[in-house]
Amino acid sequence: MFPQAVFAPVGQVTGPIGWTDPVPVNDVYLFDLDALVPSPKGQMDLDFARYLSAFARKRACYILSNTSITDMMTRVPASVRAACAGLFAAGGTELWVGEDLFVQHEHEFSDDLYEFMVKVVQKSAYPEKQAPMLESGSASLRLCIAGSQATLRQMKDYAAWEEEHFELATITHEFKARFPDHDVYRDTDTSLMIVPRTFSSALVVSHLLKRHKNARLIGYVTPQAAGSYANPLCDAFGSADVLSTIKGPGDVSQLLSYEFRRLTQQEAAVNERADELVEA
């Protein structure tokens, strides 16, 4: 039995209470990586990977992550990456298609901002902090006091410490006051993501619609992403699009089972019409 999905609909939701007609041909799917691989240091379940790959070969699918493309490649099997139409890395600031960097937003963070982040790291009261603690992208910057290469245990230890000391909340408050031309998000329990105001994850929607004209977007995101860096993206979904807030691969499997069923219905209807034309 799969876990019960939690839906946050825009327009309609997918699944058993969704549309009754066959799935439209021009649907484009966007998956939050943390919904596919809940552990930040884990890898995708192989059975689930085969299931997702089969679906991605029938419909245009993209994966979105707050982390780097290197991290995505370690968590997502090559078969899934090959089947998907693209990967949005570093909070959507990069779009990778196959092995190629297709879109890259660029921003030069100021020396003042970097100096502030270095002081933040130095002032941290966490006793087990490990370098490197800053992960820099072309238009994103992530801070992880436990260390960007920390093990799952080390990340859990910091998360427990953070619950008592509220260090990330203090850093967020100070950063917003100092750099109002940037956005800072609590993208995980142990990290912060910083992007310039010139970039918004809503641009992911723009990229998708440029690549797939008149498409309906169907997004599956975790509550953490929807409440942080992916919030602008979620707000950019149109009234005809579909947005579901889910917790893990079990929810995705359950939802995709309905999508597969409708794909089968659609293919059967197309074949039936083709047979009728031949007979006529």
Coordinates of C-alpha atoms in Angstrom, one line a residue:
M1 CA 0.0 0.0 0.0
F2 CA 1.4 3.4 -1.0
P3 CA 1.3 6.3 1.4
Q4 CA -1.6 8.7 0.9
A5 CA -0.5 11.7 -1.2
V6 CA -1.1 15.2 0.1
F7 CA -2.5 17.4 -2.7
A8 CA -2.1 21.1 -3.1
P9 CA -4.0 21.7 -6.4
V10 CA -3.7 24.4 -8.9
G11 CA -6.6 23.9 -11.3
Q12 CA -7.0 20.1 -11.0
V13 CA -5.1 17.5 -9.1
T14 CA -3.8 14.3 -10.6
G15 CA -4.8 10.9 -9.3
P16 CA -8.1 9.3 -8.6
I17 CA -10.0 12.6 -8.4
G18 CA -8.4 14.1 -11.5
W19 CA -9.8 14.4 -15.0
T20 CA -11.9 11.7 -16.6
D21 CA -10.8 12.1 -20.2
P22 CA -7.6 10.6 -21.5
V23 CA -4.4 12.5 -20.5
P24 CA -3.7 15.4 -22.9
V25 CA -0.7 14.7 -25.2
N26 CA 1.1 18.0 -24.3
D27 CA 1.5 17.4 -20.6
V28 CA 4.9 18.1 -19.2
Y29 CA 6.0 16.7 -15.8
L30 CA 8.3 18.3 -13.2
F31 CA 9.5 16.3 -10.3
D32 CA 11.3 17.6 -7.2
L33 CA 14.3 15.4 -6.7
D34 CA 13.7 15.1 -2.9
A35 CA 10.3 13.6 -3.7
L36 CA 12.0 10.9 -5.8
V37 CA 15.0 10.4 -3.5
P38 CA 14.1 11.6 0.1
S39 CA 17.6 11.0 1.6
P40 CA 20.0 13.8 0.6
K41 CA 22.8 11.2 0.5
G42 CA 20.7 8.4 -0.9
Q43 CA 20.2 7.0 -4.4
M44 CA 17.0 6.2 -6.3
D45 CA 15.5 2.8 -5.7
L46 CA 16.2 0.7 -8.8
D47 CA 12.6 -0.6 -9.2
F48 CA 11.3 2.9 -8.9
A49 CA 13.9 4.1 -11.4
R50 CA 12.7 1.6 -14.0
Y51 CA 9.1 2.7 -13.4
L52 CA 9.9 6.4 -13.7
S53 CA 12.1 5.8 -16.8
A54 CA 9.3 4.0 -18.5
F55 CA 7.0 6.9 -17.8
A56 CA 9.6 9.5 -18.9
R57 CA 9.9 7.7 -22.3
K58 CA 6.2 8.4 -22.9
R59 CA 5.9 11.9 -21.5
A60 CA 8.3 14.9 -21.2
C61 CA 9.7 14.8 -17.7
Y62 CA 12.1 17.1 -15.8
I63 CA 13.7 16.9 -12.4
L64 CA 14.3 19.9 -10.2
S65 CA 16.9 20.1 -7.4
N66 CA 18.3 22.7 -5.0
T67 CA 21.7 21.0 -5.3
S68 CA 24.4 20.9 -8.0
I69 CA 24.3 18.7 -11.2
T70 CA 27.1 16.6 -9.7
D71 CA 24.9 15.8 -6.7
M72 CA 22.0 15.0 -9.0
M73 CA 24.0 12.6 -11.0
T74 CA 25.0 10.7 -7.9
R75 CA 21.4 10.3 -6.8
V76 CA 19.6 9.8 -10.2
P77 CA 20.6 6.7 -12.3
A78 CA 21.9 7.2 -15.8
S79 CA 18.8 5.4 -17.2
V80 CA 16.5 8.0 -15.6
R81 CA 18.6 10.9 -16.7
A82 CA 18.6 9.6 -20.2
A83 CA 14.8 9.2 -20.3
C84 CA 14.1 12.6 -18.9
A85 CA 13.9 15.7 -21.1
G86 CA 16.1 17.7 -18.7
L87 CA 17.4 18.3 -15.2
F88 CA 17.1 21.7 -13.4
A89 CA 20.0 22.0 -11.0
A90 CA 21.0 24.5 -8.4
G91 CA 17.5 25.7 -7.7
G92 CA 16.6 26.0 -11.3
T93 CA 19.5 28.3 -12.3
E94 CA 20.9 25.6 -14.6
L95 CA 19.1 23.4 -17.2
W96 CA 21.0 20.3 -18.3
V97 CA 19.8 18.3 -21.3
G98 CA 21.6 15.1 -21.6
E99 CA 25.3 15.9 -20.9
D100 CA 25.0 19.5 -22.1
L101 CA 24.4 22.6 -20.1
F102 CA 21.4 24.1 -22.0
V103 CA 20.6 27.2 -19.8
Q104 CA 22.7 28.9 -17.2
H105 CA 21.8 31.9 -15.2
E106 CA 24.9 33.9 -14.1
H107 CA 25.4 36.3 -11.3
E108 CA 28.6 37.6 -9.7
F109 CA 28.2 37.7 -6.0
S110 CA 29.8 40.7 -4.4
D111 CA 33.0 40.6 -2.3
D112 CA 30.9 42.1 0.6
L113 CA 28.5 39.2 0.4
Y114 CA 31.2 36.6 0.4
E115 CA 32.9 38.3 3.3
F116 CA 29.7 38.2 5.2
M117 CA 29.3 34.5 4.6
V118 CA 32.9 33.8 5.7
K119 CA 32.2 35.6 8.9
V120 CA 29.0 33.6 9.4
V121 CA 31.0 30.4 9.1
Q122 CA 33.7 31.7 11.5
K123 CA 31.2 32.8 14.1
S124 CA 29.1 29.6 14.0
A125 CA 28.9 28.1 17.5
Y126 CA 28.4 24.6 16.1
P127 CA 31.3 22.5 17.5
E128 CA 31.5 19.9 14.7
K129 CA 31.4 22.2 11.6
Q130 CA 33.4 20.9 8.7
A131 CA 34.8 22.5 5.5
P132 CA 33.7 23.1 2.9
M133 CA 30.6 24.9 4.1
L134 CA 29.8 27.0 1.1
E135 CA 28.7 25.6 -2.3
S136 CA 28.8 28.2 -5.1
G137 CA 26.9 27.9 -8.4
S138 CA 26.7 30.2 -11.3
A139 CA 23.8 32.1 -9.7
S140 CA 23.3 30.4 -6.4
L141 CA 25.1 30.0 -3.1
R142 CA 24.4 27.4 -0.5
L143 CA 25.5 27.4 3.2
C144 CA 25.7 24.2 5.2
I145 CA 27.4 24.6 8.5
A146 CA 27.7 20.8 8.9
G147 CA 29.7 20.7 5.7
S148 CA 28.5 20.4 2.1
Q149 CA 30.2 17.0 2.1
A150 CA 28.8 15.9 5.5
T151 CA 27.5 12.4 6.0
L152 CA 23.8 11.7 6.7
R153 CA 24.7 11.2 10.4
Q154 CA 26.6 14.5 10.5
M155 CA 23.6 16.3 8.9
K156 CA 21.2 14.8 11.4
D157 CA 23.4 15.8 14.3
Y158 CA 23.5 19.4 13.0
A159 CA 19.7 19.4 12.5
A160 CA 19.2 18.4 16.1
W161 CA 21.6 21.1 17.3
E162 CA 19.9 23.7 15.1
E163 CA 16.5 22.9 16.6
E164 CA 17.9 24.1 19.9
H165 CA 20.0 27.0 18.8
F166 CA 18.2 28.6 15.8
E167 CA 21.4 29.6 14.2
L168 CA 20.1 29.5 10.6
A169 CA 17.2 31.7 11.5
T170 CA 19.5 34.3 12.9
I171 CA 21.7 34.1 9.8
T172 CA 18.7 34.5 7.6
H173 CA 17.5 37.6 9.5
E174 CA 20.9 39.2 9.4
F175 CA 21.3 38.4 5.7
K176 CA 18.0 39.9 4.7
A177 CA 18.8 43.1 6.5
R178 CA 22.2 43.3 4.9
F179 CA 21.4 42.2 1.3
P180 CA 17.8 43.1 0.4
D181 CA 18.6 42.5 -3.3
H182 CA 19.0 38.8 -2.7
D183 CA 16.6 36.1 -1.5
V184 CA 17.6 33.5 1.1
Y185 CA 15.7 30.3 1.6
R186 CA 15.8 27.5 4.2
D187 CA 16.0 24.9 1.4
T188 CA 16.7 22.0 3.8
D189 CA 16.7 21.5 7.6
T190 CA 20.5 22.1 7.6
S191 CA 21.2 24.6 4.8
L192 CA 20.4 28.0 3.3
M193 CA 20.2 28.8 -0.4
I194 CA 20.9 32.3 -1.6
V195 CA 20.0 33.7 -5.1
P196 CA 19.9 37.2 -6.5
R197 CA 16.6 38.9 -7.0
T198 CA 17.4 38.9 -10.7
F199 CA 16.6 35.1 -10.6
S200 CA 13.5 33.4 -9.5
S201 CA 12.6 29.7 -9.7
A202 CA 9.5 30.9 -11.6
L203 CA 11.8 31.1 -14.6
V204 CA 11.7 27.3 -14.7
V205 CA 8.1 27.6 -15.8
S206 CA 9.2 30.0 -18.6
H207 CA 11.9 27.6 -19.8
L208 CA 9.4 24.7 -19.8
L209 CA 6.8 26.7 -21.8
K210 CA 9.5 27.8 -24.3
R211 CA 10.5 24.2 -24.9
H212 CA 6.9 22.9 -24.9
K213 CA 4.5 25.3 -26.5
N214 CA 1.0 25.4 -25.0
A215 CA 1.9 22.6 -22.6
R216 CA 0.0 21.9 -19.4
L217 CA 2.5 21.6 -16.5
I218 CA 2.2 18.9 -13.8
G219 CA 4.4 19.4 -10.8
Y220 CA 5.2 17.1 -7.9
V221 CA 7.1 18.9 -5.1
T222 CA 7.9 18.3 -1.5
P223 CA 6.5 20.6 1.2
Q224 CA 10.1 21.8 2.0
A225 CA 10.7 22.9 -1.6
A226 CA 7.2 24.4 -2.0
G227 CA 7.8 26.5 1.1
S228 CA 11.3 27.7 0.2
Y229 CA 13.2 28.1 -3.1
A230 CA 10.5 26.5 -5.3
N231 CA 7.7 28.8 -3.9
P232 CA 8.0 31.3 -6.8
L233 CA 7.8 28.4 -9.2
C234 CA 4.7 27.0 -7.6
D235 CA 3.1 30.5 -7.8
A236 CA 3.9 30.6 -11.5
F237 CA 1.8 27.6 -12.3
G238 CA -1.3 28.6 -14.3
S239 CA -4.9 27.8 -13.6
A240 CA -4.9 24.9 -16.1
D241 CA -1.7 23.4 -14.6
V242 CA -1.5 20.8 -11.9
L243 CA 0.5 21.1 -8.7
S244 CA 0.7 18.3 -6.1
T245 CA 2.6 18.5 -2.8
I246 CA 3.9 15.0 -2.0
K247 CA 6.3 13.4 0.5
G248 CA 8.2 10.6 -1.3
P249 CA 8.5 8.1 -4.1
G250 CA 5.6 6.0 -2.8
D251 CA 3.3 9.0 -3.5
V252 CA 4.9 9.5 -6.9
S253 CA 4.4 5.8 -7.8
Q254 CA 0.8 6.0 -6.7
L255 CA 0.1 9.1 -8.8
L256 CA 2.0 7.8 -11.9
S257 CA 0.0 4.6 -11.8
Y258 CA -3.1 6.7 -12.6
E259 CA -1.2 8.5 -15.3
F260 CA -0.1 5.2 -16.9
R261 CA -3.7 4.1 -16.9
R262 CA -4.9 7.2 -18.7
L263 CA -2.0 6.9 -21.2
T264 CA -3.2 3.3 -21.9
Q265 CA -6.7 4.6 -22.4
Q266 CA -5.5 7.3 -24.7
E267 CA -3.4 4.9 -26.8
A268 CA -6.3 2.5 -27.1
A269 CA -8.6 5.4 -28.2
V270 CA -6.1 6.5 -30.8
N271 CA -5.7 3.0 -32.1
E272 CA -9.5 2.5 -32.2
R273 CA -9.9 5.7 -34.3
A274 CA -7.1 4.6 -36.6
D275 CA -8.8 1.2 -37.2
E276 CA -12.1 3.0 -37.9
L277 CA -10.4 5.2 -40.6
V278 CA -8.8 2.2 -42.2
E279 CA -12.1 0.3 -42.3
A280 CA -13.8 3.4 -43.8

